CSV table of C-alpha atoms in Angstrom, one decimal:
chain,number,residue,atom,x,y,z
A,7,UNK,CA,-27.2,-15.0,-22.1
A,8,UNK,CA,-29.9,-12.6,-21.6
A,9,UNK,CA,-30.5,-13.6,-18.1
A,10,UNK,CA,-26.9,-13.3,-17.2
A,11,UNK,CA,-26.5,-9.9,-18.8
A,12,UNK,CA,-29.8,-8.9,-16.7
A,13,UNK,CA,-28.3,-10.0,-13.5
A,14,UNK,CA,-24.7,-8.5,-14.3
A,15,UNK,CA,-26.4,-5.1,-14.9
A,16,UNK,CA,-28.6,-5.2,-11.8
A,17,UNK,CA,-25.7,-6.2,-9.7
A,18,UNK,CA,-23.5,-2.8,-11.2
A,19,UNK,CA,-26.5,-0.7,-10.5
A,20,UNK,CA,-26.8,-1.8,-6.8
A,21,UNK,CA,-23.0,-1.0,-6.6
A,22,UNK,CA,-23.6,2.5,-8.1
A,23,UNK,CA,-26.4,3.1,-5.8
A,24,UNK,CA,-24.3,2.3,-2.9
A,25,UNK,CA,-21.7,4.8,-3.9
A,26,UNK,CA,-24.1,7.4,-4.9
A,27,UNK,CA,-25.6,7.0,-1.0
A,28,UNK,CA,-21.9,7.0,0.2
A,29,UNK,CA,-21.2,10.5,-1.7
A,30,UNK,CA,-24.5,11.8,-0.5
A,31,UNK,CA,-23.8,11.1,3.1
A,32,UNK,CA,-20.3,12.7,2.8
A,33,UNK,CA,-21.7,15.7,1.7
A,34,UNK,CA,-24.2,16.0,4.8
A,35,UNK,CA,-21.3,15.6,7.1
A,36,UNK,CA,-18.8,18.4,6.5
A,37,UNK,CA,-16.7,20.6,8.5
A,38,UNK,CA,-15.5,24.0,7.4
A,39,UNK,CA,-12.8,26.5,8.3
A,40,UNK,CA,-11.8,29.8,6.8
A,41,UNK,CA,-9.8,32.9,7.2
A,42,UNK,CA,-11.4,36.8,6.8
A,43,UNK,CA,-10.0,39.1,4.6
A,44,UNK,CA,-10.5,41.2,7.5
A,45,UNK,CA,-10.8,40.5,11.0
A,46,UNK,CA,-13.3,43.5,11.5
A,47,UNK,CA,-15.7,41.1,9.3
A,48,UNK,CA,-16.2,38.8,12.3
A,49,UNK,CA,-18.2,41.5,13.8
A,50,UNK,CA,-20.7,42.0,10.7
A,51,UNK,CA,-24.5,40.3,11.2
A,52,UNK,CA,-24.9,37.5,8.2
A,53,UNK,CA,-28.7,36.6,7.4
A,54,UNK,CA,-30.6,34.9,4.5
A,55,UNK,CA,-31.8,37.3,1.7
A,56,UNK,CA,-35.4,37.0,2.8
A,57,UNK,CA,-37.3,36.0,5.6
A,58,UNK,CA,-38.1,32.8,6.2
A,59,UNK,CA,-40.0,30.7,9.1
A,60,UNK,CA,-39.9,27.0,9.5
A,61,UNK,CA,-43.5,25.7,11.0
A,62,UNK,CA,-41.3,22.8,12.6
A,63,UNK,CA,-39.6,25.5,14.8
A,64,UNK,CA,-36.2,25.1,13.5
A,65,UNK,CA,-36.0,28.8,12.1
A,66,UNK,CA,-37.0,32.2,12.9
A,67,UNK,CA,-38.5,35.3,10.9
A,68,UNK,CA,-35.1,37.1,11.6
A,69,UNK,CA,-33.3,35.3,8.9
A,70,UNK,CA,-31.3,33.9,11.1
A,71,UNK,CA,-31.5,29.9,11.8
A,72,UNK,CA,-31.7,29.3,15.6
A,73,UNK,CA,-30.4,26.0,15.6
A,74,UNK,CA,-28.3,24.0,16.0
A,75,UNK,CA,-26.5,25.0,19.1
A,76,UNK,CA,-23.7,22.8,19.7
A,77,UNK,CA,-21.8,21.6,22.8
A,78,UNK,CA,-18.1,20.5,23.6
A,79,UNK,CA,-19.1,17.8,25.4
A,80,UNK,CA,-21.4,16.0,22.9
A,81,UNK,CA,-20.7,14.5,19.5
A,82,UNK,CA,-20.4,17.4,17.0
A,83,UNK,CA,-22.4,15.8,14.2
A,84,UNK,CA,-26.2,15.1,15.1
A,85,UNK,CA,-26.5,11.4,14.0
A,86,UNK,CA,-30.0,11.0,13.1
A,87,UNK,CA,-32.5,13.4,14.8
A,88,UNK,CA,-33.0,11.7,18.0
A,89,UNK,CA,-31.2,14.6,20.3
A,90,UNK,CA,-33.2,17.4,18.4
A,91,UNK,CA,-36.5,15.5,19.1
A,92,UNK,CA,-36.1,14.6,22.5
A,93,UNK,CA,-34.8,17.9,23.8
A,94,UNK,CA,-35.2,20.9,21.1
A,95,UNK,CA,-35.1,23.8,23.9
A,96,UNK,CA,-31.2,22.3,24.6
A,97,UNK,CA,-30.3,22.8,21.0
A,98,UNK,CA,-31.9,26.1,19.8
A,99,UNK,CA,-31.3,29.4,21.2
A,100,UNK,CA,-32.8,32.9,21.3
A,101,UNK,CA,-31.3,35.0,18.8
A,102,UNK,CA,-30.2,37.6,21.1
A,103,UNK,CA,-27.7,35.1,22.3
A,104,UNK,CA,-25.9,35.9,19.2
A,105,UNK,CA,-25.2,39.6,20.3
A,106,UNK,CA,-22.9,38.6,23.5
A,107,UNK,CA,-22.0,35.1,23.2
A,108,UNK,CA,-18.8,33.9,21.2
A,109,UNK,CA,-19.8,32.5,17.9
A,110,UNK,CA,-16.3,31.3,16.4
A,111,UNK,CA,-13.7,28.9,17.4
A,112,UNK,CA,-10.5,30.3,16.8
A,113,UNK,CA,-7.9,27.7,15.3
A,114,UNK,CA,-4.2,27.8,14.1
A,115,UNK,CA,-2.7,30.4,11.8
A,116,UNK,CA,-5.7,32.8,11.8
A,117,UNK,CA,-8.3,30.1,10.6
A,118,UNK,CA,-11.8,30.0,12.4
A,119,UNK,CA,-14.9,28.0,12.2
A,120,UNK,CA,-18.6,28.7,13.4
A,121,UNK,CA,-19.1,27.1,16.9
A,122,UNK,CA,-21.2,26.9,18.9
A,123,UNK,CA,-23.8,28.6,16.6
A,124,UNK,CA,-23.0,26.3,13.4
A,125,UNK,CA,-26.0,27.3,11.7
A,126,UNK,CA,-24.8,30.7,11.1
A,127,UNK,CA,-23.9,29.9,7.6
A,128,UNK,CA,-26.3,27.8,5.7
A,129,UNK,CA,-25.6,28.4,1.9
A,130,UNK,CA,-24.0,30.5,-1.0
A,131,UNK,CA,-27.1,32.8,-0.9
A,132,UNK,CA,-26.4,34.3,2.8
A,133,UNK,CA,-25.7,37.9,3.0
A,134,UNK,CA,-24.2,40.7,5.0
A,135,UNK,CA,-25.9,43.2,6.8
A,136,UNK,CA,-25.1,46.9,7.7
A,137,UNK,CA,-25.0,45.8,11.2
A,138,UNK,CA,-22.9,44.3,13.9
A,139,UNK,CA,-23.9,41.2,16.1
A,140,UNK,CA,-23.5,43.4,19.2
A,141,UNK,CA,-27.0,45.2,18.0
A,142,UNK,CA,-28.8,42.4,17.0
A,143,UNK,CA,-31.0,42.5,20.1
A,144,UNK,CA,-31.8,46.1,19.4
A,145,UNK,CA,-33.0,45.8,15.7
A,146,UNK,CA,-34.7,43.6,13.1
A,147,UNK,CA,-31.2,42.5,10.8
A,148,UNK,CA,-33.9,42.1,8.1
A,149,UNK,CA,-34.3,45.7,8.3
A,150,UNK,CA,-30.7,46.3,7.8
A,151,UNK,CA,-29.6,47.0,4.4
A,152,UNK,CA,-27.7,44.4,2.4
A,153,UNK,CA,-23.9,45.2,2.0
A,154,UNK,CA,-22.6,42.3,0.1
A,155,UNK,CA,-22.5,38.4,-0.3
A,156,UNK,CA,-21.6,36.7,2.9
A,157,UNK,CA,-18.7,34.8,1.1
A,158,UNK,CA,-17.0,38.0,0.4
A,159,UNK,CA,-16.1,37.9,4.0
A,160,UNK,CA,-13.4,35.4,3.5
A,161,UNK,CA,-10.3,35.1,1.8
A,162,UNK,CA,-10.5,31.3,2.0
A,163,UNK,CA,-13.0,28.5,2.7
A,164,UNK,CA,-12.0,25.0,3.3
A,165,UNK,CA,-14.0,21.9,3.9
A,166,UNK,CA,-13.1,18.8,5.7
A,167,UNK,CA,-15.3,15.7,4.5
A,168,UNK,CA,-16.7,13.2,7.1
A,169,UNK,CA,-14.3,10.1,6.0
A,170,UNK,CA,-11.2,12.4,6.4
A,171,UNK,CA,-12.3,13.4,9.8
A,172,UNK,CA,-12.9,10.2,10.7
A,173,UNK,CA,-9.2,9.2,9.4
A,174,UNK,CA,-7.7,12.1,11.3
A,175,UNK,CA,-9.7,12.0,14.7
A,176,UNK,CA,-9.7,8.2,14.9
A,177,UNK,CA,-13.5,8.7,15.7
A,178,UNK,CA,-16.8,7.6,14.4
A,179,UNK,CA,-18.7,10.4,12.8
A,180,UNK,CA,-21.3,9.8,15.9
A,181,UNK,CA,-18.7,10.0,18.6
A,182,UNK,CA,-16.3,12.7,17.7
A,183,UNK,CA,-16.4,16.3,19.6
A,184,UNK,CA,-15.4,19.4,18.6
A,185,UNK,CA,-12.3,19.1,20.7
A,186,UNK,CA,-11.2,16.0,18.7
A,187,UNK,CA,-11.9,17.9,15.5
A,188,UNK,CA,-10.1,20.9,16.7
A,189,UNK,CA,-7.0,19.1,17.5
A,190,UNK,CA,-7.1,17.4,14.4
A,191,UNK,CA,-7.4,20.3,12.3
A,192,UNK,CA,-5.0,22.2,14.1
A,193,UNK,CA,-2.3,19.5,13.8
A,194,UNK,CA,-2.9,19.2,9.9
A,195,UNK,CA,-2.6,23.2,9.9
A,196,UNK,CA,0.8,23.0,11.8
A,197,UNK,CA,2.1,20.3,9.6
A,198,UNK,CA,1.2,22.3,6.5
A,199,UNK,CA,-1.2,19.5,5.3
A,200,UNK,CA,-4.4,21.5,4.4
A,201,UNK,CA,-4.2,20.6,0.5
A,202,UNK,CA,-4.0,16.8,1.4
A,203,UNK,CA,-6.6,16.2,3.8
A,204,UNK,CA,-9.4,19.4,2.7
A,205,UNK,CA,-9.9,21.2,-0.3
A,206,UNK,CA,-10.7,24.9,-0.8
A,207,UNK,CA,-14.6,25.9,-1.7
A,208,UNK,CA,-16.4,29.1,-2.5
A,209,UNK,CA,-19.2,28.8,0.0
A,210,UNK,CA,-20.9,26.9,2.9
A,211,UNK,CA,-23.8,24.3,2.7
A,212,UNK,CA,-25.5,23.1,5.6
A,213,UNK,CA,-24.0,20.2,7.3
A,214,UNK,CA,-25.9,17.6,9.1
A,215,UNK,CA,-27.4,18.7,12.3
């Protein structure tokens, strides 16, 4: 009897561990959309609170992550690290790009997402600096005063999980492009089904690169 009970418990444990793994993976592969409290907020510099430097080369001392830079003609999610490892220069960028290049993809009904510089928002600790993106090349953003939490820029933040995106786009996570996601999310917005397919959240967390 004890042997049967032991194997039964082991079987349950294995099932639970699989579910936990799936849950962890679903958190890694997420897609955020948001609305601003004021459209002028899109011009403001966002950084981490303090300087950081990643010895692996995936960060800068500016307080702004210079990776990843995503592309329309490639899968949105970095499935594994192969692309980064094989061509790091392609997927990183000079921080000065953020002064002149478009950082937002406009969706329907005044929603946005960060693209192609999707590392601009990394966590709930990000802050707004007293400066504009257009001035980024002529100043060290970490010398600018902190104005407020970056979360205060938005009137609404919504998260789409990977299984939902796979259902909506009819593509696997390592296949879907930003065009696939954009089309699917705009359709959800137009049909008034955001509450069905996404959830409101209070902040951003780094997604799979």
